Structure formats: structure tokens, C-alpha cells
Amino acid sequence: TTRLDSTFLFSINAGSDTVDIDFWVRAVDDKNAKDKTPAYLKIPLKNTPPEAEFLKELIPSDSAFNLMTLTWEVNDADGINTLQAIELKINDEDWVSISPGRALATVMPDNPEASGLTASKLYYAYDQAGESIDGLELNAQNTFYIRALDIAGSYSQVDTLQNVFVRGKTSDLLLVSANSAQPDGFYKSNLNALSIDYDFIDFISNQASNQPPIWMPTFSLLLSQYEQVIMYANDVTFTNLQTKAEDIILEFASSSIQNYIEGGGKLFLSSSFPNGFSTGSALFGILPIDSLSTSQGQSRLPIDSMLIANVPGYPDLMSNTFISGLDPIYPSSDAQVIYTAQLTKNNGWEGPKNVGVTRSSGGNTNFVFFSVELHKINGDQTAINQLFDKVLNDEFNW
């Protein structure tokens, strides 16, 4: 008989580059008689070096903010189980060996406010720090290297990411621009009026190139460096480079927002929502809101209409433009309503009037949220200045 029915997988012993396999085959009949002269073949095996490369489409290629998330792909023709380690290096420092099962690590400086070379740690998740790594230089160009090592002692070719500028931290307040209208001047002028320093990240300009290609754990680790965060967004959708999902930025950032608040952060956030926003969104509960109205029609805020403060110390605010499709909210059970809107109802719309809420932990306010874009409520500049002062210097003063 002639038959092909088996495939054999051979491996090379650790520390060896080659091995000879002695292979025999014999026939056995129905009486259990065996061929006394089996066919013999000596098979010389040569180890194939592994391959390692950065997934550059998911890594910032030009600049990064206070940290750097790296992701990669490693292969070995001899089998992925023959890998011994993945090694990373930054600039001219030593290689650092990590588990071959890893596919992502965030380089986060121990002191993000340092100048020049600084020690860092590799984070494999938001709350999982691993090996230490040297060589990162803040406010300077950096080159990152990766290679793989197999059990035969063979290295892959080195892959590199060159000339990535990693910016350092300068303030305890982070200002995040995530609104496609780019009302950056509005927020900056209000912070400048209060003589408050801040770091600024723009997620909109240059085709949204500064958005994290991998939101988790990148954005969580970034937020964790700051005592206070101001973020302003709107209902415009973007593409998540990792998942390819089309959604608003707040959906991409939802887990990071939750981690930041639970970790003791203080967040001042404003955003509108798309029409027909999903009732199953993860944002409900993470934000201090329970839901939006699902009524037909539309709520509107005419020009010169007011947001009425419900809590002492907050100023009444005035709209400076006509807002159609206002997004009043039902607050979560642990939220306090601080603003209601003098809205008008169109085509039978029904729902709440709440547009501003806070949430506290241990008696301290750690979340202030507006479901209206604040730069559109700038009819009284003095009142807006008072709002920023109230939130940043009073509510967050703990």
C-alpha cells in the first residue's frame, strides 16, 4: 500500500541551532509481523529565526503625550511556542526582556514632569505595571526598538520606530479638545483669566492624528497623571483605529473616564450627543446621567435663553446662539442637578430640563458634567468666568 496520512512536528532543543532527527518507518501486518528492516531517514533541522515588527498603524508616528503605547506582532516559522522572549529598547539604553506572550506595552515615565532622560515602567494594562525600562527622553525625539528571541538563541531582525517626540507634563490640569467646532480659545481664555496653567491636547486637528490609536490603556494612563481634567466634546463621530468602530469620542474614552474618576480624579466635562443616541451606551452610569429623552420632536434653546442655577454659588448662564437639538438629561441616582434650561419644545417633544449635574465621592465633588456645549452659553462672559472659578477653585479644591 502507498499512503500519506501523518504529519510530524519536530522541535529543536533549547540552546541548539540545529538537530538531526532519526526517522524510521515500518510495516505491520494483520498477524502483527513487523518489517525487520525499517526504512530510515536522517532529517537535519535548522532553526528559523523569529520575526518581530511594530504595528505602526496603531502607534503614534510623530508625537506622543507623556507616554507611549507600543504594540507589535511576533511570528516564528518553527512555532510560536519556541519563542523565549520579546525585547524592547529605547534610544541607546539596554534591551529589556518581557514575556513572549505580550503584544502591547505602554512606556510611562516614573516622573512625567522630568526633563531629559527619565526612568519609566512598562504598563500592560491600566493597573498592571511590569518591567522598568530606561532611555526615554521627555520633550525630545526618541527611537524605539523591538526584537524577538527564540529558544535556540536566535534573534529576529530589529524593527524600529524613529524620531517620535514625547512631550512631558507641565501642569496638574489637562485640557482635552474633543469638539469638532474647536472652541479652544473659549476654554483657554477662561483658564488664563483665572491664571490657571494647563497642558493641552488637541484630538481634532490634523485629521485627529493626536487621538490615541489604542484608547485603553493609553488614555487612562494619561489621565491618571493629572489632578484635574477639562474635556469638551460634541456629537461628531470618528473612527477608532484599533476597532474600526464609528462613534463619538466619549464612547472611545468611556472606560478611561471611569478609571480616572474611580482613581480619585476630578473631571469637568461638556458634550452634546447625536440624535437617537443609543440607550444602551456604556456612558450612562459612567457619566452622572441615567438617560436622555427618547421623545419624538426636538428641544431647543433660543438665543439669550438662560441656564438657571439650582445650587447656590453657581451663576445663571446665557446662551449666545440658537441651539437646536438640545440634550437635556435624566440624572443618575447619585447626581445633583445644578442647571436647568429655559428650553422650548418642538413637534411634541417631552423630557427633562436638566443640562448640568455634579457627582461627589465622600462629600467631595469629583465630576461636573454639562450636556450642552459651554462655548454656546457665553452670552454673559462674567458668568462663565464665575462658573470656571466655582468648579476649579471651589468644587475641586480638595
mmCIF file of N, CA and C in Angstrom, residues 186 301-308 315-321 323 339 342 372-384 387:
data_model
loop_
_atom_site.group_PDB
_atom_site.id
_atom_site.type_symbol
_atom_site.label_atom_id
_atom_site.label_comp_id
_atom_site.label_asym_id
_atom_site.label_seq_id
_atom_site.Cartn_x
_atom_site.Cartn_y
_atom_site.Cartn_z
ATOM 1 N N PHE A 186 -12.086 79.633 23.653
ATOM 2 C CA PHE A 186 -13.035 79.873 24.736
ATOM 3 C C PHE A 186 -12.509 79.302 26.047
ATOM 4 N N LEU A 301 -32.881 75.617 22.520
ATOM 5 C CA LEU A 301 -32.529 76.707 23.418
ATOM 6 C C LEU A 301 -32.330 77.961 22.572
ATOM 7 N N PRO A 302 -33.302 78.871 22.567
ATOM 8 C CA PRO A 302 -33.185 80.094 21.765
ATOM 9 C C PRO A 302 -32.047 80.980 22.270
ATOM 10 N N ILE A 303 -31.576 81.834 21.406
ATOM 11 C CA ILE A 303 -30.533 82.788 21.785
ATOM 12 C C ILE A 303 -31.032 83.664 22.931
ATOM 13 N N ASP A 304 -30.145 83.987 23.851
ATOM 14 C CA ASP A 304 -30.410 84.787 25.055
ATOM 15 C C ASP A 304 -31.253 84.049 26.092
ATOM 16 N N SER A 305 -31.546 82.771 25.867
ATOM 17 C CA SER A 305 -32.218 81.979 26.904
ATOM 18 C C SER A 305 -31.218 81.647 28.007
ATOM 19 N N MET A 306 -31.734 81.228 29.149
ATOM 20 C CA MET A 306 -30.895 81.078 30.332
ATOM 21 C C MET A 306 -30.755 79.614 30.750
ATOM 22 N N LEU A 307 -29.610 79.316 31.318
ATOM 23 C CA LEU A 307 -29.439 78.123 32.141
ATOM 24 C C LEU A 307 -29.540 78.616 33.582
ATOM 25 N N ILE A 308 -30.522 78.111 34.302
ATOM 26 C CA ILE A 308 -30.801 78.581 35.651
ATOM 27 C C ILE A 308 -30.079 77.697 36.665
ATOM 28 N N PRO A 315 -23.481 80.699 38.961
ATOM 29 C CA PRO A 315 -24.162 81.824 38.302
ATOM 30 C C PRO A 315 -25.148 81.337 37.249
ATOM 31 N N ASP A 316 -26.181 82.101 36.993
ATOM 32 C CA ASP A 316 -27.033 81.837 35.841
ATOM 33 C C ASP A 316 -26.234 82.114 34.568
ATOM 34 N N LEU A 317 -26.467 81.327 33.537
ATOM 35 C CA LEU A 317 -25.726 81.444 32.283
ATOM 36 C C LEU A 317 -26.675 81.775 31.151
ATOM 37 N N MET A 318 -26.152 82.427 30.094
ATOM 38 C CA MET A 318 -26.988 82.866 28.969
ATOM 39 C C MET A 318 -26.428 82.319 27.658
ATOM 40 N N SER A 319 -27.321 81.792 26.824
ATOM 41 C CA SER A 319 -26.896 81.297 25.513
ATOM 42 C C SER A 319 -26.536 82.468 24.607
ATOM 43 N N ASN A 320 -25.541 82.259 23.777
ATOM 44 C CA ASN A 320 -25.139 83.289 22.825
ATOM 45 C C ASN A 320 -25.416 82.869 21.387
ATOM 46 N N THR A 321 -26.145 81.743 21.211
ATOM 47 C CA THR A 321 -26.506 81.273 19.892
ATOM 48 C C THR A 321 -27.769 80.422 20.013
ATOM 49 N N ILE A 323 -29.590 77.051 19.815
ATOM 50 C CA ILE A 323 -29.194 75.645 19.878
ATOM 51 C C ILE A 323 -30.416 74.780 19.578
ATOM 52 N N TYR A 339 -28.016 72.754 36.952
ATOM 53 C CA TYR A 339 -28.561 73.694 35.964
ATOM 54 C C TYR A 339 -29.751 73.078 35.239
ATOM 55 N N GLN A 342 -33.963 77.002 30.091
ATOM 56 C CA GLN A 342 -35.202 77.630 29.625
ATOM 57 C C GLN A 342 -35.427 77.223 28.168
ATOM 58 N N VAL A 372 -24.640 70.362 27.339
ATOM 59 C CA VAL A 372 -24.691 71.435 26.357
ATOM 60 C C VAL A 372 -23.269 71.931 26.177
ATOM 61 N N GLU A 373 -22.902 72.286 24.952
ATOM 62 C CA GLU A 373 -21.556 72.775 24.678
ATOM 63 C C GLU A 373 -21.392 74.171 25.275
ATOM 64 N N LEU A 374 -20.478 74.302 26.216
ATOM 65 C CA LEU A 374 -20.401 75.515 27.029
ATOM 66 C C LEU A 374 -20.035 76.757 26.226
ATOM 67 N N HIS A 375 -19.299 76.596 25.137
ATOM 68 C CA HIS A 375 -18.930 77.785 24.370
ATOM 69 C C HIS A 375 -20.160 78.435 23.715
ATOM 70 N N LYS A 376 -21.294 77.696 23.688
ATOM 71 C CA LYS A 376 -22.536 78.258 23.159
ATOM 72 C C LYS A 376 -23.364 78.945 24.252
ATOM 73 N N ILE A 377 -22.870 78.916 25.482
ATOM 74 C CA ILE A 377 -23.565 79.547 26.621
ATOM 75 C C ILE A 377 -22.686 80.676 27.149
ATOM 76 N N ASN A 378 -22.185 81.465 26.224
ATOM 77 C CA ASN A 378 -21.225 82.514 26.569
ATOM 78 C C ASN A 378 -21.832 83.902 26.410
ATOM 79 N N GLY A 379 -23.156 84.005 26.561
ATOM 80 C CA GLY A 379 -23.792 85.317 26.415
ATOM 81 C C GLY A 379 -23.412 86.278 27.521
ATOM 82 N N ASP A 380 -23.022 85.766 28.681
ATOM 83 C CA ASP A 380 -22.586 86.603 29.804
ATOM 84 C C ASP A 380 -21.189 86.119 30.198
ATOM 85 N N GLN A 381 -20.164 86.817 29.712
ATOM 86 C CA GLN A 381 -18.787 86.380 29.919
ATOM 87 C C GLN A 381 -18.419 86.349 31.392
ATOM 88 N N THR A 382 -18.914 87.316 32.139
ATOM 89 C CA THR A 382 -18.612 87.350 33.576
ATOM 90 C C THR A 382 -19.148 86.100 34.262
ATOM 91 N N ALA A 383 -20.345 85.685 33.879
ATOM 92 C CA ALA A 383 -20.942 84.490 34.484
ATOM 93 C C ALA A 383 -20.137 83.235 34.137
ATOM 94 N N ILE A 384 -19.669 83.160 32.900
ATOM 95 C CA ILE A 384 -18.855 82.000 32.503
ATOM 96 C C ILE A 384 -17.559 81.961 33.305
ATOM 97 N N LEU A 387 -18.349 80.567 36.580
ATOM 98 C CA LEU A 387 -18.568 79.119 36.538
ATOM 99 C C LEU A 387 -17.234 78.377 36.615
#
